[in-house]
Amino acid sequence: MTRIAVSLLYAGALVVLIALPQLISVKYYLHLSILALIWLIVSQGQNLIQGYTGYVSIVGAGFMGIGAYSTTLMGMHLGLPVWLTILLAPPMTAVFALIVGYPSLRMKGHYFAIVTLAFNLVIFIVLLNFTELTQGEAGITGIPKPAGWLEALNFRDREVYYYFVLAVAVLTTGIAWAIVRSRVGQILMAIRQNEDLVGALGVAAWKYKLFAFVASAMFAGLGGALYAHYQSFINPEVFGVAQSLDAILAVIVGGSGTLAGPMIGAFIVIFLPEYLRFADSFRLIIYGLLLVLATIFMPRGIVGLAQDLGARIAGRR
Amino acid sequence: MIEILQQIVNGIAIGGVYVLIALGLTTVFGILGIAHFAHGSVSMFGGYLTFFLVAGQGIPLVIAIPVALTAGVVLGMAIELLAYRPVRKASHINAFIVALGLTMMVEGLNLEFFGHEQVVIPTSFDRVFNIGGVTLPELRLYVILAAALLIAAMTIFVERTKTGQAIRAVAENRDAAILMGVNVRTIPLVVFAMSTALGVAAGIMVGALFAIAPGIGEGLVIKGFAVLILGGLGSIPGAIVGGIVLGITESLAAGFVSSAYKDVIAFLVMIFVLLFRPQGLLGKAS
């Protein structure tokens, strides 16, 4: 596809997203759309380490949890304004990611995936048991919304919060785009292709891997912070391994190593389980089956499928 | 001192279960390079089935166990044939996603068939032995013995038999194995049958010692992977040593530090080991 066509597609998607609250009549779908946009932010981060660098990290939701709890706790105990704590959440998450990333990134392939998985479990168990700080399973309620400036900008209004999250999602997608287009992004993709070669060229691959890992954690931390202030309630349950797997799925199903992939994937991961609700207890089985089939028959995700179709149509002309 | 011994004995029983899970994971990984994440859920399927047969149908344990093992083995082989085989040539990320999808499916099946209640497989092994101050429940002793027996049988199978030799050959060099006349289409099926049988045995042990509930399988498979990493991916002796080490570490942590944080301590030990030996305790340096 030409560059113009791609730009038009992105512009069209943005227009649809801006118009979405006006098109949706059911409040619940607006709620899901906000969650999907938060997942979009997390998935863009996940894509940096998983899609572009080729390292499957299974600690995305754990980092979301760190972002969510740090913004909440800083507000509660230090009395900082919500805007400031949201901004501080990604750097806080980055500190944890540095500690986690250093030992994890010494491992490759499956080792790395499983070590990060272990870290997600550690985060989860600590959130669950450090009740003095996190209030454990009961969770923390009454997390404040960001303060609005005008009457119209009341963040208690779902629609306002939607546009707020949309703005952040566009911004983070832009950052991801800038990273991917930069020299750093080129090196990350080179690491995915052949890490030994990158090392042989005299590039310290571990620095770049650590950068991608920490950047992905910051995206997740930001997503977690937005989640906490949106729901006004957090407990450890939503920051477990299952949710980390959702982030991985969003990237894979959408199309890993593409900018559009996580966008599509995030919406699928949030909306598909809802649409399968009619199936009740079979939901898990159908969801799993769809995943298996999608991976076998559509290994490059929806974006890959669209590219193949596009190429076929262009070839026929 | 007695207390330390007591915790070590407890740890060996749990460690035995971990070894059985890890042995299945490590052979599958060695042959197919797949992180078989659904292994825990398949194992729990066997545990649930045993509970259903014993508690629901009144079938004696000695009959229920082979039935559950057979059903588990069929499920394991079907997974290899239908789900993993098509993605054999794809990237390992895709194979991993298939494994995740399978985990959801098997967890869903378990929920559908057996409900979401926590169940304990009833056994009549209620005696408690006391050896020099260390208490050893009869059931725990049998679990340790059965685990040891299965580990020995599996090791002999892989090391001494012709089929075992073929398995090791495929793990070492697939192309060379094909040239030597090894049938690489049936070997994965054999590996899955063996791995799942060990897994189901572990599932039954968990069901009798502790309890089976939704989510337990995933916890178990994560521990299994931790054992693999600790011992070295693809290494059978590594899985045995790693499993016992993890089981004992966990028990000591639960007994002397905090039972809530026992898993955290176990994982930190794993990560600590990796900092100094990235290839695991018994893994070969690559």
mmCIF file of C-alpha atoms in Angstrom, chain A residues 67-275:
data_model
loop_
_atom_site.group_PDB
_atom_site.id
_atom_site.type_symbol
_atom_site.label_atom_id
_atom_site.label_comp_id
_atom_site.label_asym_id
_atom_site.label_seq_id
_atom_site.Cartn_x
_atom_site.Cartn_y
_atom_site.Cartn_z
ATOM 1 C CA GLY A 67 1.398 2.169 37.716
ATOM 2 C CA ALA A 68 -2.115 1.932 39.133
ATOM 3 C CA TYR A 69 -1.042 1.435 42.727
ATOM 4 C CA SER A 70 1.704 4.066 42.599
ATOM 5 C CA THR A 71 -0.595 6.796 41.314
ATOM 6 C CA THR A 72 -3.245 5.827 43.872
ATOM 7 C CA LEU A 73 -0.900 5.541 46.844
ATOM 8 C CA MET A 74 0.998 8.727 46.041
ATOM 9 C CA GLY A 75 -2.323 10.549 45.983
ATOM 10 C CA MET A 76 -3.487 8.947 49.237
ATOM 11 C CA HIS A 77 -0.333 9.251 51.330
ATOM 12 C CA LEU A 78 1.546 12.205 49.867
ATOM 13 C CA GLY A 79 -1.525 14.258 48.981
ATOM 14 C CA LEU A 80 -0.201 14.971 45.493
ATOM 15 C CA PRO A 81 -2.653 16.145 42.814
ATOM 16 C CA VAL A 82 -4.008 13.504 40.445
ATOM 17 C CA TRP A 83 -2.375 15.026 37.358
ATOM 18 C CA LEU A 84 1.030 14.842 38.968
ATOM 19 C CA THR A 85 0.623 11.263 40.216
ATOM 20 C CA ILE A 86 -0.486 10.113 36.749
ATOM 21 C CA LEU A 87 2.648 11.686 35.304
ATOM 22 C CA LEU A 88 4.802 10.106 38.009
ATOM 23 C CA ALA A 89 3.355 6.619 37.496
ATOM 24 C CA PRO A 90 5.382 5.766 34.347
ATOM 25 C CA PRO A 91 8.754 6.759 35.878
ATOM 26 C CA MET A 92 7.864 4.767 39.017
ATOM 27 C CA THR A 93 7.114 1.761 36.841
ATOM 28 C CA ALA A 94 10.368 2.321 34.976
ATOM 29 C CA VAL A 95 12.332 1.953 38.217
ATOM 30 C CA PHE A 96 10.749 -1.455 38.812
ATOM 31 C CA ALA A 97 11.280 -2.403 35.171
ATOM 32 C CA LEU A 98 14.996 -1.657 35.451
ATOM 33 C CA ILE A 99 15.253 -3.959 38.464
ATOM 34 C CA VAL A 100 13.241 -6.692 36.743
ATOM 35 C CA GLY A 101 14.768 -6.208 33.313
ATOM 36 C CA TYR A 102 18.396 -6.495 34.288
ATOM 37 C CA PRO A 103 18.303 -10.161 35.358
ATOM 38 C CA SER A 104 15.510 -11.129 32.927
ATOM 39 C CA LEU A 105 17.196 -9.845 29.789
ATOM 40 C CA ARG A 106 20.221 -12.027 30.413
ATOM 41 C CA MET A 107 17.901 -14.823 29.338
ATOM 42 C CA LYS A 108 16.714 -15.462 25.807
ATOM 43 C CA GLY A 109 13.579 -16.935 24.251
ATOM 44 C CA HIS A 110 11.484 -19.017 26.582
ATOM 45 C CA TYR A 111 13.743 -18.316 29.549
ATOM 46 C CA PHE A 112 12.962 -14.624 29.293
ATOM 47 C CA ALA A 113 9.225 -15.234 28.911
ATOM 48 C CA ILE A 114 9.056 -17.444 31.981
ATOM 49 C CA VAL A 115 11.239 -15.227 34.166
ATOM 50 C CA THR A 116 9.009 -12.242 33.399
ATOM 51 C CA LEU A 117 5.999 -14.433 34.145
ATOM 52 C CA ALA A 118 7.516 -15.209 37.533
ATOM 53 C CA PHE A 119 7.937 -11.482 38.138
ATOM 54 C CA ASN A 120 4.267 -10.902 37.339
ATOM 55 C CA LEU A 121 3.387 -13.523 39.948
ATOM 56 C CA VAL A 122 5.697 -11.882 42.465
ATOM 57 C CA ILE A 123 4.047 -8.488 41.870
ATOM 58 C CA PHE A 124 0.612 -10.092 42.168
ATOM 59 C CA ILE A 125 1.410 -11.900 45.421
ATOM 60 C CA VAL A 126 2.915 -8.773 46.960
ATOM 61 C CA LEU A 127 -0.127 -6.680 45.956
ATOM 62 C CA LEU A 128 -2.338 -9.350 47.497
ATOM 63 C CA ASN A 129 -0.452 -9.814 50.759
ATOM 64 C CA PHE A 130 1.094 -6.427 51.569
ATOM 65 C CA THR A 131 -2.254 -5.407 53.011
ATOM 66 C CA GLU A 132 -0.892 -2.500 55.089
ATOM 67 C CA LEU A 133 -0.153 -0.700 51.846
ATOM 68 C CA THR A 134 -2.456 -2.200 49.219
ATOM 69 C CA GLN A 135 -5.434 -3.327 51.348
ATOM 70 C CA GLY A 136 -5.048 -6.740 49.727
ATOM 71 C CA GLU A 137 -7.848 -8.495 47.935
ATOM 72 C CA ALA A 138 -10.475 -5.990 49.090
ATOM 73 C CA GLY A 139 -8.678 -3.347 47.049
ATOM 74 C CA ILE A 140 -8.717 0.431 47.277
ATOM 75 C CA THR A 141 -11.928 2.331 46.628
ATOM 76 C CA GLY A 142 -12.719 5.987 46.045
ATOM 77 C CA ILE A 143 -9.713 6.805 43.865
ATOM 78 C CA PRO A 144 -10.279 10.413 42.739
ATOM 79 C CA LYS A 145 -10.771 11.514 39.122
ATOM 80 C CA PRO A 146 -8.432 14.135 37.677
ATOM 81 C CA ALA A 147 -9.566 17.692 38.436
ATOM 82 C CA GLY A 148 -11.260 19.468 35.531
ATOM 83 C CA TRP A 149 -10.557 23.100 34.608
ATOM 84 C CA LEU A 150 -13.920 24.144 33.272
ATOM 85 C CA GLU A 151 -17.510 23.157 33.819
ATOM 86 C CA ALA A 152 -17.447 21.259 30.541
ATOM 87 C CA LEU A 153 -14.305 19.342 31.420
ATOM 88 C CA ASN A 154 -15.646 17.208 34.216
ATOM 89 C CA PHE A 155 -13.721 13.960 34.283
ATOM 90 C CA ARG A 156 -16.524 12.236 36.142
ATOM 91 C CA ASP A 157 -18.330 12.372 32.827
ATOM 92 C CA ARG A 158 -17.571 9.205 30.944
ATOM 93 C CA GLU A 159 -17.458 10.959 27.607
ATOM 94 C CA VAL A 160 -14.855 13.451 28.840
ATOM 95 C CA TYR A 161 -12.733 10.636 30.227
ATOM 96 C CA TYR A 162 -13.043 8.844 26.895
ATOM 97 C CA TYR A 163 -11.556 11.819 25.035
ATOM 98 C CA PHE A 164 -8.861 12.158 27.671
ATOM 99 C CA VAL A 165 -7.829 8.515 27.239
ATOM 100 C CA LEU A 166 -8.087 8.843 23.448
ATOM 101 C CA ALA A 167 -5.710 11.811 23.515
ATOM 102 C CA VAL A 168 -3.220 9.836 25.600
ATOM 103 C CA ALA A 169 -3.602 6.818 23.291
ATOM 104 C CA VAL A 170 -2.857 8.951 20.227
ATOM 105 C CA LEU A 171 0.125 10.494 22.002
ATOM 106 C CA THR A 172 1.589 7.140 23.056
ATOM 107 C CA THR A 173 1.032 5.686 19.592
ATOM 108 C CA GLY A 174 2.951 8.679 18.270
ATOM 109 C CA ILE A 175 5.783 7.991 20.704
ATOM 110 C CA ALA A 176 5.830 4.321 19.667
ATOM 111 C CA TRP A 177 5.948 5.419 16.023
ATOM 112 C CA ALA A 178 8.846 7.781 16.741
ATOM 113 C CA ILE A 179 10.761 5.033 18.571
ATOM 114 C CA VAL A 180 10.213 2.539 15.777
ATOM 115 C CA ARG A 181 11.263 5.020 13.103
ATOM 116 C CA SER A 182 14.417 6.063 14.955
ATOM 117 C CA ARG A 183 17.840 4.409 14.900
ATOM 118 C CA VAL A 184 16.900 2.716 18.180
ATOM 119 C CA GLY A 185 13.898 1.131 16.494
ATOM 120 C CA GLN A 186 16.091 -0.118 13.665
ATOM 121 C CA ILE A 187 18.419 -1.752 16.168
ATOM 122 C CA LEU A 188 15.489 -3.330 18.030
ATOM 123 C CA MET A 189 14.270 -4.916 14.799
ATOM 124 C CA ALA A 190 17.803 -6.028 14.018
ATOM 125 C CA ILE A 191 17.913 -7.726 17.436
ATOM 126 C CA ARG A 192 14.698 -9.549 16.542
ATOM 127 C CA GLN A 193 16.215 -10.738 13.276
ATOM 128 C CA ASN A 194 19.662 -11.704 14.498
ATOM 129 C CA GLU A 195 20.880 -10.698 17.911
ATOM 130 C CA ASP A 196 24.325 -12.245 17.493
ATOM 131 C CA LEU A 197 24.924 -10.200 14.377
ATOM 132 C CA VAL A 198 23.956 -7.010 16.219
ATOM 133 C CA GLY A 199 26.497 -7.872 18.893
ATOM 134 C CA ALA A 200 29.111 -8.648 16.258
ATOM 135 C CA LEU A 201 28.604 -5.187 14.771
ATOM 136 C CA GLY A 202 29.730 -3.715 18.070
ATOM 137 C CA VAL A 203 26.303 -2.655 19.304
ATOM 138 C CA ALA A 204 25.587 -3.334 22.975
ATOM 139 C CA ALA A 205 22.308 -5.142 22.338
ATOM 140 C CA TRP A 206 21.425 -5.403 26.034
ATOM 141 C CA LYS A 207 21.145 -1.621 26.369
ATOM 142 C CA TYR A 208 18.603 -1.496 23.575
ATOM 143 C CA LYS A 209 16.689 -4.494 24.895
ATOM 144 C CA LEU A 210 16.560 -2.888 28.321
ATOM 145 C CA PHE A 211 15.359 0.338 26.725
ATOM 146 C CA ALA A 212 12.535 -1.483 24.911
ATOM 147 C CA PHE A 213 11.586 -3.340 28.089
ATOM 148 C CA VAL A 214 11.564 -0.208 30.252
ATOM 149 C CA ALA A 215 9.669 1.748 27.599
ATOM 150 C CA SER A 216 7.039 -0.990 27.388
ATOM 151 C CA ALA A 217 6.753 -0.932 31.180
ATOM 152 C CA MET A 218 6.225 2.834 31.157
ATOM 153 C CA PHE A 219 3.399 2.456 28.646
ATOM 154 C CA ALA A 220 1.860 -0.211 30.876
ATOM 155 C CA GLY A 221 2.322 1.942 33.980
ATOM 156 C CA LEU A 222 0.583 4.846 32.276
ATOM 157 C CA GLY A 223 -2.251 2.549 31.198
ATOM 158 C CA GLY A 224 -2.562 1.275 34.748
ATOM 159 C CA ALA A 225 -2.727 4.804 36.145
ATOM 160 C CA LEU A 226 -5.463 5.781 33.693
ATOM 161 C CA TYR A 227 -7.303 2.594 34.627
ATOM 162 C CA ALA A 228 -7.141 3.328 38.359
ATOM 163 C CA HIS A 229 -8.542 6.839 38.018
ATOM 164 C CA TYR A 230 -11.180 5.685 35.565
ATOM 165 C CA GLN A 231 -12.536 2.795 37.649
ATOM 166 C CA SER A 232 -11.946 4.604 40.979
ATOM 167 C CA PHE A 233 -11.290 1.130 42.335
ATOM 168 C CA ILE A 234 -8.353 -1.251 42.036
ATOM 169 C CA ASN A 235 -7.585 -4.660 43.452
ATOM 170 C CA PRO A 236 -4.832 -7.115 42.520
ATOM 171 C CA GLU A 237 -7.140 -9.341 40.465
ATOM 172 C CA VAL A 238 -6.906 -7.268 37.275
ATOM 173 C CA PHE A 239 -3.105 -7.210 37.329
ATOM 174 C CA GLY A 240 -2.510 -10.953 37.156
ATOM 175 C CA VAL A 241 -0.882 -13.199 34.599
ATOM 176 C CA ALA A 242 -4.159 -13.689 32.685
ATOM 177 C CA GLN A 243 -4.258 -9.972 31.874
ATOM 178 C CA SER A 244 -0.614 -10.009 30.804
ATOM 179 C CA LEU A 245 -1.559 -12.740 28.390
ATOM 180 C CA ASP A 246 -4.332 -10.488 27.050
ATOM 181 C CA ALA A 247 -1.713 -7.881 26.162
ATOM 182 C CA ILE A 248 0.298 -10.521 24.312
ATOM 183 C CA LEU A 249 -2.815 -11.682 22.500
ATOM 184 C CA ALA A 250 -3.707 -8.133 21.482
ATOM 185 C CA VAL A 251 -0.318 -7.797 19.811
ATOM 186 C CA ILE A 252 -0.394 -11.219 18.129
ATOM 187 C CA VAL A 253 -3.994 -11.149 16.937
ATOM 188 C CA GLY A 254 -3.715 -7.581 15.687
ATOM 189 C CA GLY A 255 -0.377 -8.117 14.020
ATOM 190 C CA SER A 256 2.936 -7.980 15.883
ATOM 191 C CA GLY A 257 5.614 -5.580 14.777
ATOM 192 C CA THR A 258 3.107 -3.222 13.183
ATOM 193 C CA LEU A 259 1.785 0.039 14.562
ATOM 194 C CA ALA A 260 -1.843 -0.746 13.697
ATOM 195 C CA GLY A 261 -1.752 -4.271 15.133
ATOM 196 C CA PRO A 262 -2.035 -3.383 18.830
ATOM 197 C CA MET A 263 -4.840 -0.896 18.057
ATOM 198 C CA ILE A 264 -6.982 -3.553 16.425
ATOM 199 C CA GLY A 265 -5.889 -6.205 18.911
ATOM 200 C CA ALA A 266 -6.760 -4.097 21.961
ATOM 201 C CA PHE A 267 -10.344 -3.646 20.811
ATOM 202 C CA ILE A 268 -10.667 -7.351 19.999
ATOM 203 C CA VAL A 269 -9.309 -8.428 23.371
ATOM 204 C CA ILE A 270 -11.850 -6.218 25.171
ATOM 205 C CA PHE A 271 -14.897 -6.694 22.951
ATOM 206 C CA LEU A 272 -14.624 -10.340 21.868
ATOM 207 C CA PRO A 273 -15.112 -11.846 25.357
ATOM 208 C CA GLU A 274 -18.154 -9.565 25.760
ATOM 209 C CA TYR A 275 -19.689 -10.789 22.514
#
